[in-house]
JSON list of C-alpha atoms in Angstrom, two decimals:
[
{"chain": "D", "resi": 1, "resn": "MET", "atom": "CA", "xyz": [86.45, 109.52, 78.12]},
{"chain": "D", "resi": 2, "resn": "LYS", "atom": "CA", "xyz": [83.39, 109.06, 77.19]},
{"chain": "D", "resi": 3, "resn": "THR", "atom": "CA", "xyz": [80.88, 109.75, 79.54]},
{"chain": "D", "resi": 4, "resn": "PHE", "atom": "CA", "xyz": [77.53, 108.49, 77.38]},
{"chain": "D", "resi": 5, "resn": "TYR", "atom": "CA", "xyz": [76.88, 105.82, 75.29]},
{"chain": "D", "resi": 6, "resn": "TYR", "atom": "CA", "xyz": [74.25, 104.60, 72.64]},
{"chain": "D", "resi": 7, "resn": "THR", "atom": "CA", "xyz": [71.92, 101.67, 72.76]},
{"chain": "D", "resi": 8, "resn": "ILE", "atom": "CA", "xyz": [68.36, 100.41, 72.33]},
{"chain": "D", "resi": 9, "resn": "GLU", "atom": "CA", "xyz": [65.55, 100.90, 74.14]},
{"chain": "D", "resi": 10, "resn": "GLN", "atom": "CA", "xyz": [63.79, 97.73, 73.99]},
{"chain": "D", "resi": 11, "resn": "GLU", "atom": "CA", "xyz": [63.38, 94.50, 71.42]},
{"chain": "D", "resi": 12, "resn": "ALA", "atom": "CA", "xyz": [62.80, 94.88, 68.50]},
{"chain": "D", "resi": 13, "resn": "LYS", "atom": "CA", "xyz": [62.14, 92.10, 65.34]},
{"chain": "D", "resi": 14, "resn": "ALA", "atom": "CA", "xyz": [62.47, 92.55, 61.74]},
{"chain": "D", "resi": 15, "resn": "GLU", "atom": "CA", "xyz": [61.94, 90.10, 58.89]},
{"chain": "D", "resi": 16, "resn": "TYR", "atom": "CA", "xyz": [64.08, 89.82, 55.45]},
{"chain": "D", "resi": 17, "resn": "LYS", "atom": "CA", "xyz": [62.82, 87.41, 52.47]},
{"chain": "D", "resi": 18, "resn": "ASP", "atom": "CA", "xyz": [65.15, 86.23, 49.75]},
{"chain": "D", "resi": 19, "resn": "ARG", "atom": "CA", "xyz": [64.57, 83.73, 47.28]},
{"chain": "D", "resi": 20, "resn": "GLY", "atom": "CA", "xyz": [62.61, 81.94, 49.58]},
{"chain": "D", "resi": 21, "resn": "SER", "atom": "CA", "xyz": [64.56, 81.93, 52.53]},
{"chain": "D", "resi": 22, "resn": "LYS", "atom": "CA", "xyz": [63.16, 83.62, 55.94]},
{"chain": "D", "resi": 23, "resn": "PHE", "atom": "CA", "xyz": [65.41, 86.15, 58.20]},
{"chain": "D", "resi": 24, "resn": "ILE", "atom": "CA", "xyz": [64.27, 87.29, 61.06]},
{"chain": "D", "resi": 25, "resn": "ALA", "atom": "CA", "xyz": [66.20, 89.53, 63.02]},
{"chain": "D", "resi": 26, "resn": "TYR", "atom": "CA", "xyz": [65.62, 90.23, 67.04]},
{"chain": "D", "resi": 27, "resn": "ALA", "atom": "CA", "xyz": [67.50, 93.26, 68.32]},
{"chain": "D", "resi": 28, "resn": "PHE", "atom": "CA", "xyz": [67.77, 94.06, 72.00]},
{"chain": "D", "resi": 29, "resn": "PRO", "atom": "CA", "xyz": [69.74, 95.41, 74.68]},
{"chain": "D", "resi": 30, "resn": "VAL", "atom": "CA", "xyz": [72.24, 93.60, 77.05]},
{"chain": "D", "resi": 31, "resn": "ALA", "atom": "CA", "xyz": [74.15, 94.76, 79.82]},
{"chain": "D", "resi": 32, "resn": "GLU", "atom": "CA", "xyz": [75.92, 91.20, 79.99]},
{"chain": "D", "resi": 33, "resn": "ALA", "atom": "CA", "xyz": [77.03, 88.21, 77.40]},
{"chain": "D", "resi": 34, "resn": "ILE", "atom": "CA", "xyz": [74.63, 85.57, 79.69]},
{"chain": "D", "resi": 35, "resn": "GLN", "atom": "CA", "xyz": [71.52, 87.38, 78.36]},
{"chain": "D", "resi": 36, "resn": "VAL", "atom": "CA", "xyz": [72.49, 86.89, 75.10]},
{"chain": "D", "resi": 37, "resn": "LYS", "atom": "CA", "xyz": [72.60, 82.93, 75.84]},
{"chain": "D", "resi": 38, "resn": "THR", "atom": "CA", "xyz": [69.73, 82.96, 77.26]},
{"chain": "D", "resi": 39, "resn": "LYS", "atom": "CA", "xyz": [68.28, 85.24, 74.66]},
{"chain": "D", "resi": 40, "resn": "LEU", "atom": "CA", "xyz": [69.24, 82.57, 71.92]},
{"chain": "D", "resi": 41, "resn": "GLN", "atom": "CA", "xyz": [68.34, 79.21, 73.80]},
{"chain": "D", "resi": 42, "resn": "GLN", "atom": "CA", "xyz": [65.03, 81.13, 73.97]},
{"chain": "D", "resi": 43, "resn": "LEU", "atom": "CA", "xyz": [64.61, 81.72, 70.12]},
{"chain": "D", "resi": 44, "resn": "LYS", "atom": "CA", "xyz": [65.56, 78.59, 69.30]},
{"chain": "D", "resi": 45, "resn": "LYS", "atom": "CA", "xyz": [63.19, 76.81, 71.01]},
{"chain": "D", "resi": 46, "resn": "GLU", "atom": "CA", "xyz": [60.62, 79.22, 69.39]},
{"chain": "D", "resi": 47, "resn": "HIS", "atom": "CA", "xyz": [61.87, 78.76, 65.90]},
{"chain": "D", "resi": 48, "resn": "PRO", "atom": "CA", "xyz": [63.13, 74.70, 66.17]},
{"chain": "D", "resi": 49, "resn": "LYS", "atom": "CA", "xyz": [62.94, 74.23, 62.56]},
{"chain": "D", "resi": 50, "resn": "ALA", "atom": "CA", "xyz": [65.57, 77.02, 61.84]},
{"chain": "D", "resi": 51, "resn": "VAL", "atom": "CA", "xyz": [68.44, 76.40, 59.95]},
{"chain": "D", "resi": 52, "resn": "HIS", "atom": "CA", "xyz": [70.88, 78.60, 61.49]},
{"chain": "D", "resi": 53, "resn": "HIS", "atom": "CA", "xyz": [70.87, 80.88, 64.76]},
{"chain": "D", "resi": 54, "resn": "CYS", "atom": "CA", "xyz": [73.43, 83.82, 63.98]},
{"chain": "D", "resi": 55, "resn": "TYR", "atom": "CA", "xyz": [74.58, 86.61, 66.06]},
{"chain": "D", "resi": 56, "resn": "GLY", "atom": "CA", "xyz": [76.79, 89.68, 66.98]},
{"chain": "D", "resi": 57, "resn": "TYR", "atom": "CA", "xyz": [76.67, 91.91, 70.13]},
{"chain": "D", "resi": 58, "resn": "ARG", "atom": "CA", "xyz": [78.67, 94.48, 71.77]},
{"chain": "D", "resi": 59, "resn": "ILE", "atom": "CA", "xyz": [78.75, 94.73, 75.15]},
{"chain": "D", "resi": 60, "resn": "GLY", "atom": "CA", "xyz": [80.13, 97.86, 77.54]},
{"chain": "D", "resi": 61, "resn": "MET", "atom": "CA", "xyz": [83.10, 100.78, 76.94]},
{"chain": "D", "resi": 62, "resn": "ASP", "atom": "CA", "xyz": [86.05, 99.34, 76.25]},
{"chain": "D", "resi": 63, "resn": "GLU", "atom": "CA", "xyz": [86.09, 97.98, 72.69]},
{"chain": "D", "resi": 64, "resn": "ASN", "atom": "CA", "xyz": [86.95, 94.37, 73.70]},
{"chain": "D", "resi": 65, "resn": "ASN", "atom": "CA", "xyz": [83.54, 92.49, 74.67]},
{"chain": "D", "resi": 66, "resn": "PHE", "atom": "CA", "xyz": [81.89, 91.51, 71.39]},
{"chain": "D", "resi": 67, "resn": "ARG", "atom": "CA", "xyz": [81.17, 88.78, 69.51]},
{"chain": "D", "resi": 68, "resn": "ALA", "atom": "CA", "xyz": [80.07, 88.10, 65.59]},
{"chain": "D", "resi": 69, "resn": "VAL", "atom": "CA", "xyz": [78.71, 84.01, 65.29]},
{"chain": "D", "resi": 70, "resn": "ASP", "atom": "CA", "xyz": [77.85, 82.35, 62.28]},
{"chain": "D", "resi": 71, "resn": "ASP", "atom": "CA", "xyz": [76.35, 79.25, 63.33]},
{"chain": "D", "resi": 72, "resn": "GLY", "atom": "CA", "xyz": [77.34, 77.19, 60.19]},
{"chain": "D", "resi": 73, "resn": "GLU", "atom": "CA", "xyz": [76.96, 79.54, 57.60]},
{"chain": "D", "resi": 74, "resn": "PRO", "atom": "CA", "xyz": [80.12, 80.31, 55.86]},
{"chain": "D", "resi": 75, "resn": "ALA", "atom": "CA", "xyz": [82.29, 82.23, 57.36]},
{"chain": "D", "resi": 76, "resn": "GLY", "atom": "CA", "xyz": [81.89, 86.38, 58.07]},
{"chain": "D", "resi": 77, "resn": "THR", "atom": "CA", "xyz": [78.47, 86.13, 56.42]},
{"chain": "D", "resi": 78, "resn": "ALA", "atom": "CA", "xyz": [76.24, 86.61, 58.80]},
{"chain": "D", "resi": 79, "resn": "GLY", "atom": "CA", "xyz": [77.93, 87.20, 61.98]},
{"chain": "D", "resi": 80, "resn": "LYS", "atom": "CA", "xyz": [80.34, 90.02, 60.42]},
{"chain": "D", "resi": 81, "resn": "PRO", "atom": "CA", "xyz": [77.17, 91.89, 59.06]},
{"chain": "D", "resi": 82, "resn": "ILE", "atom": "CA", "xyz": [75.18, 91.86, 62.10]},
{"chain": "D", "resi": 83, "resn": "LEU", "atom": "CA", "xyz": [77.61, 93.41, 64.41]},
{"chain": "D", "resi": 84, "resn": "GLY", "atom": "CA", "xyz": [78.74, 95.92, 61.85]},
{"chain": "D", "resi": 85, "resn": "GLN", "atom": "CA", "xyz": [75.02, 97.23, 61.57]},
{"chain": "D", "resi": 86, "resn": "ILE", "atom": "CA", "xyz": [75.53, 97.60, 65.69]},
{"chain": "D", "resi": 87, "resn": "ASP", "atom": "CA", "xyz": [78.86, 99.49, 65.01]},
{"chain": "D", "resi": 88, "resn": "ASN", "atom": "CA", "xyz": [77.32, 101.44, 62.25]},
{"chain": "D", "resi": 89, "resn": "ARG", "atom": "CA", "xyz": [74.97, 102.89, 64.62]},
{"chain": "D", "resi": 90, "resn": "GLY", "atom": "CA", "xyz": [77.70, 103.44, 67.30]},
{"chain": "D", "resi": 91, "resn": "LEU", "atom": "CA", "xyz": [75.71, 101.37, 69.58]},
{"chain": "D", "resi": 92, "resn": "THR", "atom": "CA", "xyz": [77.06, 99.44, 72.74]},
{"chain": "D", "resi": 93, "resn": "ASN", "atom": "CA", "xyz": [75.13, 96.97, 74.89]},
{"chain": "D", "resi": 94, "resn": "THR", "atom": "CA", "xyz": [73.28, 96.10, 72.09]},
{"chain": "D", "resi": 95, "resn": "CYS", "atom": "CA", "xyz": [72.79, 92.29, 70.49]},
{"chain": "D", "resi": 96, "resn": "ILE", "atom": "CA", "xyz": [71.22, 91.18, 67.46]},
{"chain": "D", "resi": 97, "resn": "ILE", "atom": "CA", "xyz": [70.47, 87.26, 66.95]},
{"chain": "D", "resi": 98, "resn": "VAL", "atom": "CA", "xyz": [69.16, 86.32, 63.11]},
{"chain": "D", "resi": 99, "resn": "VAL", "atom": "CA", "xyz": [66.89, 83.00, 62.82]},
{"chain": "D", "resi": 100, "resn": "ARG", "atom": "CA", "xyz": [67.01, 81.97, 58.96]},
{"chain": "D", "resi": 101, "resn": "TYR", "atom": "CA", "xyz": [64.71, 79.42, 57.77]},
{"chain": "D", "resi": 102, "resn": "PHE", "atom": "CA", "xyz": [66.16, 77.87, 54.73]},
{"chain": "D", "resi": 103, "resn": "GLY", "atom": "CA", "xyz": [64.25, 78.82, 51.23]},
{"chain": "D", "resi": 104, "resn": "GLY", "atom": "CA", "xyz": [65.65, 75.77, 48.66]},
{"chain": "D", "resi": 105, "resn": "SER", "atom": "CA", "xyz": [67.88, 78.34, 46.92]},
{"chain": "D", "resi": 106, "resn": "LEU", "atom": "CA", "xyz": [71.52, 79.05, 48.02]},
{"chain": "D", "resi": 107, "resn": "LEU", "atom": "CA", "xyz": [72.14, 82.32, 48.15]},
{"chain": "D", "resi": 108, "resn": "GLY", "atom": "CA", "xyz": [76.01, 82.85, 48.11]},
{"chain": "D", "resi": 109, "resn": "VAL", "atom": "CA", "xyz": [78.04, 84.73, 49.68]},
{"chain": "D", "resi": 110, "resn": "PRO", "atom": "CA", "xyz": [77.12, 88.46, 48.64]},
{"chain": "D", "resi": 111, "resn": "GLY", "atom": "CA", "xyz": [73.30, 87.09, 49.29]},
{"chain": "D", "resi": 112, "resn": "LEU", "atom": "CA", "xyz": [73.77, 86.04, 52.32]},
{"chain": "D", "resi": 113, "resn": "ILE", "atom": "CA", "xyz": [75.68, 89.09, 53.64]},
{"chain": "D", "resi": 114, "resn": "ASN", "atom": "CA", "xyz": [73.68, 91.52, 52.22]},
{"chain": "D", "resi": 115, "resn": "ALA", "atom": "CA", "xyz": [70.55, 89.26, 54.26]},
{"chain": "D", "resi": 116, "resn": "TYR", "atom": "CA", "xyz": [72.07, 89.40, 57.30]},
{"chain": "D", "resi": 117, "resn": "LYS", "atom": "CA", "xyz": [72.73, 93.15, 56.75]},
{"chain": "D", "resi": 118, "resn": "THR", "atom": "CA", "xyz": [69.66, 93.94, 56.04]},
{"chain": "D", "resi": 119, "resn": "ALA", "atom": "CA", "xyz": [67.33, 92.18, 58.55]},
{"chain": "D", "resi": 120, "resn": "SER", "atom": "CA", "xyz": [70.15, 93.58, 61.40]},
{"chain": "D", "resi": 121, "resn": "SER", "atom": "CA", "xyz": [69.26, 96.88, 59.59]},
{"chain": "D", "resi": 122, "resn": "LEU", "atom": "CA", "xyz": [65.44, 96.47, 59.76]},
{"chain": "D", "resi": 123, "resn": "ALA", "atom": "CA", "xyz": [65.62, 95.92, 63.20]},
{"chain": "D", "resi": 124, "resn": "LEU", "atom": "CA", "xyz": [67.45, 98.40, 64.41]},
{"chain": "D", "resi": 125, "resn": "GLN", "atom": "CA", "xyz": [65.34, 100.99, 62.20]},
{"chain": "D", "resi": 126, "resn": "VAL", "atom": "CA", "xyz": [61.94, 100.21, 64.18]},
{"chain": "D", "resi": 127, "resn": "VAL", "atom": "CA", "xyz": [63.73, 100.41, 67.83]},
{"chain": "D", "resi": 128, "resn": "PRO", "atom": "CA", "xyz": [64.19, 103.90, 69.83]},
{"chain": "D", "resi": 129, "resn": "ILE", "atom": "CA", "xyz": [68.27, 104.45, 69.94]},
{"chain": "D", "resi": 130, "resn": "ILE", "atom": "CA", "xyz": [68.74, 106.22, 73.11]},
{"chain": "D", "resi": 131, "resn": "SER", "atom": "CA", "xyz": [71.91, 107.88, 75.39]},
{"chain": "D", "resi": 132, "resn": "LYS", "atom": "CA", "xyz": [72.33, 106.57, 78.70]},
{"chain": "D", "resi": 133, "resn": "PRO", "atom": "CA", "xyz": [75.15, 107.75, 81.02]},
{"chain": "D", "resi": 134, "resn": "VAL", "atom": "CA", "xyz": [78.24, 105.49, 81.37]},
{"chain": "D", "resi": 135, "resn": "MET", "atom": "CA", "xyz": [78.21, 103.97, 85.09]},
{"chain": "D", "resi": 136, "resn": "LYS", "atom": "CA", "xyz": [80.83, 103.26, 87.71]},
{"chain": "D", "resi": 137, "resn": "TYR", "atom": "CA", "xyz": [80.30, 101.04, 89.92]},
{"chain": "D", "resi": 138, "resn": "PHE", "atom": "CA", "xyz": [81.45, 101.34, 93.80]},
{"chain": "D", "resi": 139, "resn": "ILE", "atom": "CA", "xyz": [80.45, 99.33, 97.03]},
{"chain": "D", "resi": 140, "resn": "LEU", "atom": "CA", "xyz": [79.07, 101.42, 99.69]},
{"chain": "D", "resi": 141, "resn": "GLU", "atom": "CA", "xyz": [79.30, 100.67, 103.18]},
{"chain": "D", "resi": 142, "resn": "PHE", "atom": "CA", "xyz": [77.36, 102.57, 106.12]},
{"chain": "D", "resi": 143, "resn": "ASP", "atom": "CA", "xyz": [75.25, 102.83, 109.07]},
{"chain": "D", "resi": 144, "resn": "TYR", "atom": "CA", "xyz": [71.93, 101.41, 108.26]},
{"chain": "D", "resi": 145, "resn": "THR", "atom": "CA", "xyz": [70.18, 104.51, 110.37]},
{"chain": "D", "resi": 146, "resn": "LYS", "atom": "CA", "xyz": [71.73, 106.90, 107.57]},
{"chain": "D", "resi": 147, "resn": "MET", "atom": "CA", "xyz": [69.87, 104.83, 104.40]},
{"chain": "D", "resi": 148, "resn": "ASN", "atom": "CA", "xyz": [67.34, 107.77, 104.06]},
{"chain": "D", "resi": 149, "resn": "ASP", "atom": "CA", "xyz": [70.11, 110.28, 103.55]},
{"chain": "D", "resi": 150, "resn": "VAL", "atom": "CA", "xyz": [72.34, 108.19, 100.93]},
{"chain": "D", "resi": 151, "resn": "MET", "atom": "CA", "xyz": [69.29, 107.10, 98.91]},
{"chain": "D", "resi": 152, "resn": "GLN", "atom": "CA", "xyz": [68.55, 110.66, 98.45]},
{"chain": "D", "resi": 153, "resn": "ILE", "atom": "CA", "xyz": [71.95, 111.73, 97.26]},
{"chain": "D", "resi": 154, "resn": "LEU", "atom": "CA", "xyz": [71.77, 108.91, 95.11]},
{"chain": "D", "resi": 155, "resn": "LYS", "atom": "CA", "xyz": [68.59, 109.73, 93.75]},
{"chain": "D", "resi": 156, "resn": "LYS", "atom": "CA", "xyz": [69.72, 112.88, 93.00]},
{"chain": "D", "resi": 157, "resn": "TYR", "atom": "CA", "xyz": [72.13, 112.14, 90.93]},
{"chain": "D", "resi": 158, "resn": "ASN", "atom": "CA", "xyz": [70.37, 108.57, 89.13]},
{"chain": "D", "resi": 159, "resn": "ALA", "atom": "CA", "xyz": [72.86, 106.62, 90.50]},
{"chain": "D", "resi": 160, "resn": "GLU", "atom": "CA", "xyz": [71.14, 102.14, 89.76]},
{"chain": "D", "resi": 161, "resn": "VAL", "atom": "CA", "xyz": [71.64, 100.30, 93.08]},
{"chain": "D", "resi": 162, "resn": "LYS", "atom": "CA", "xyz": [72.89, 96.90, 91.60]},
{"chain": "D", "resi": 163, "resn": "GLU", "atom": "CA", "xyz": [72.08, 95.50, 95.37]},
{"chain": "D", "resi": 164, "resn": "ASN", "atom": "CA", "xyz": [71.21, 96.24, 99.11]},
{"chain": "D", "resi": 165, "resn": "VAL", "atom": "CA", "xyz": [72.52, 94.06, 101.65]},
{"chain": "D", "resi": 166, "resn": "LEU", "atom": "CA", "xyz": [70.64, 95.31, 104.90]},
{"chain": "D", "resi": 167, "resn": "GLN", "atom": "CA", "xyz": [72.14, 94.79, 108.45]},
{"chain": "D", "resi": 168, "resn": "LEU", "atom": "CA", "xyz": [73.45, 96.71, 110.96]},
{"chain": "D", "resi": 169, "resn": "PHE", "atom": "CA", "xyz": [75.54, 97.99, 108.68]},
{"chain": "D", "resi": 170, "resn": "SER", "atom": "CA", "xyz": [74.45, 98.71, 105.19]},
{"chain": "D", "resi": 171, "resn": "THR", "atom": "CA", "xyz": [76.24, 97.46, 102.10]},
{"chain": "D", "resi": 172, "resn": "LEU", "atom": "CA", "xyz": [74.90, 99.18, 98.42]},
{"chain": "D", "resi": 173, "resn": "ARG", "atom": "CA", "xyz": [76.25, 97.85, 95.01]},
{"chain": "D", "resi": 174, "resn": "VAL", "atom": "CA", "xyz": [75.80, 101.23, 93.31]},
{"chain": "D", "resi": 175, "resn": "GLY", "atom": "CA", "xyz": [76.84, 101.74, 89.62]},
{"chain": "D", "resi": 176, "resn": "ILE", "atom": "CA", "xyz": [76.97, 106.66, 89.58]},
{"chain": "D", "resi": 177, "resn": "PRO", "atom": "CA", "xyz": [77.38, 108.20, 86.46]},
{"chain": "D", "resi": 178, "resn": "GLN", "atom": "CA", "xyz": [80.41, 109.18, 85.60]},
{"chain": "D", "resi": 179, "resn": "HIS", "atom": "CA", "xyz": [79.47, 112.72, 84.62]},
{"chain": "D", "resi": 180, "resn": "GLN", "atom": "CA", "xyz": [78.42, 113.23, 87.92]},
{"chain": "D", "resi": 181, "resn": "LEU", "atom": "CA", "xyz": [80.94, 111.35, 90.37]},
{"chain": "D", "resi": 182, "resn": "THR", "atom": "CA", "xyz": [82.20, 114.21, 91.72]},
{"chain": "D", "resi": 183, "resn": "GLU", "atom": "CA", "xyz": [79.25, 116.00, 92.82]},
{"chain": "D", "resi": 184, "resn": "CYS", "atom": "CA", "xyz": [78.11, 112.40, 94.15]},
{"chain": "D", "resi": 185, "resn": "PHE", "atom": "CA", "xyz": [80.88, 111.95, 96.10]},
{"chain": "D", "resi": 186, "resn": "TYR", "atom": "CA", "xyz": [81.01, 115.54, 97.12]},
{"chain": "D", "resi": 187, "resn": "HIS", "atom": "CA", "xyz": [77.52, 114.99, 99.77]},
{"chain": "D", "resi": 188, "resn": "LEU", "atom": "CA", "xyz": [78.05, 111.37, 100.29]},
{"chain": "D", "resi": 189, "resn": "GLU", "atom": "CA", "xyz": [81.48, 112.50, 102.36]},
{"chain": "D", "resi": 190, "resn": "ASN", "atom": "CA", "xyz": [79.69, 115.36, 103.75]},
{"chain": "D", "resi": 191, "resn": "LEU", "atom": "CA", "xyz": [77.38, 112.53, 105.59]},
{"chain": "D", "resi": 192, "resn": "ARG", "atom": "CA", "xyz": [80.36, 111.50, 107.51]},
{"chain": "D", "resi": 193, "resn": "ASP", "atom": "CA", "xyz": [81.32, 107.34, 108.01]},
{"chain": "D", "resi": 194, "resn": "VAL", "atom": "CA", "xyz": [79.99, 106.34, 104.64]},
{"chain": "D", "resi": 195, "resn": "LYS", "atom": "CA", "xyz": [82.69, 104.05, 102.99]},
{"chain": "D", "resi": 196, "resn": "TYR", "atom": "CA", "xyz": [83.01, 103.37, 99.09]},
{"chain": "D", "resi": 197, "resn": "ILE", "atom": "CA", "xyz": [85.00, 100.85, 97.33]},
{"chain": "D", "resi": 198, "resn": "ALA", "atom": "CA", "xyz": [85.42, 101.36, 93.19]},
{"chain": "D", "resi": 199, "resn": "GLU", "atom": "CA", "xyz": [84.96, 98.08, 91.88]},
{"chain": "D", "resi": 200, "resn": "ASN", "atom": "CA", "xyz": [87.50, 97.73, 88.60]}
]
């Protein structure tokens, strides 16, 4: 079971030209597919005259959450080469959208594959690749008077607080690094009356 994964730290952009056609690649970190949709809409507004907005992404650890979209290019000439560059570097939670402006000359299947692959590769070359811990998500419930103690433990083990509902009983949705689960829960259990439920 993986305890760490590789992704990109921030957004990056690169450009590749071939026989008048311009390919602009945008690489960015993603946690869920809805972010891809949002970014795609934004790029379509930014590049209304572009003929294609092709993309590939991989999200999560189960290796089933990925897409490769040709957006009107011949099948397999755009989305696959884009996703291939993400996979070649062993990345996840990463998306690349390549915007194409047609330059008047047909590039043919090998030319298109090369263009989408090269643009994607260039974008990944200019962005730092980072290692992040695999998170396991839990719902924690406890008396709000224990909030400080709980937060100290979560901070110590680099947990992410995703949601915080403060009432008489506090409810937190947290991500705890997989490799630190045992120690983190050992300390949380010592606080007494801290309940936790694992999310799927």
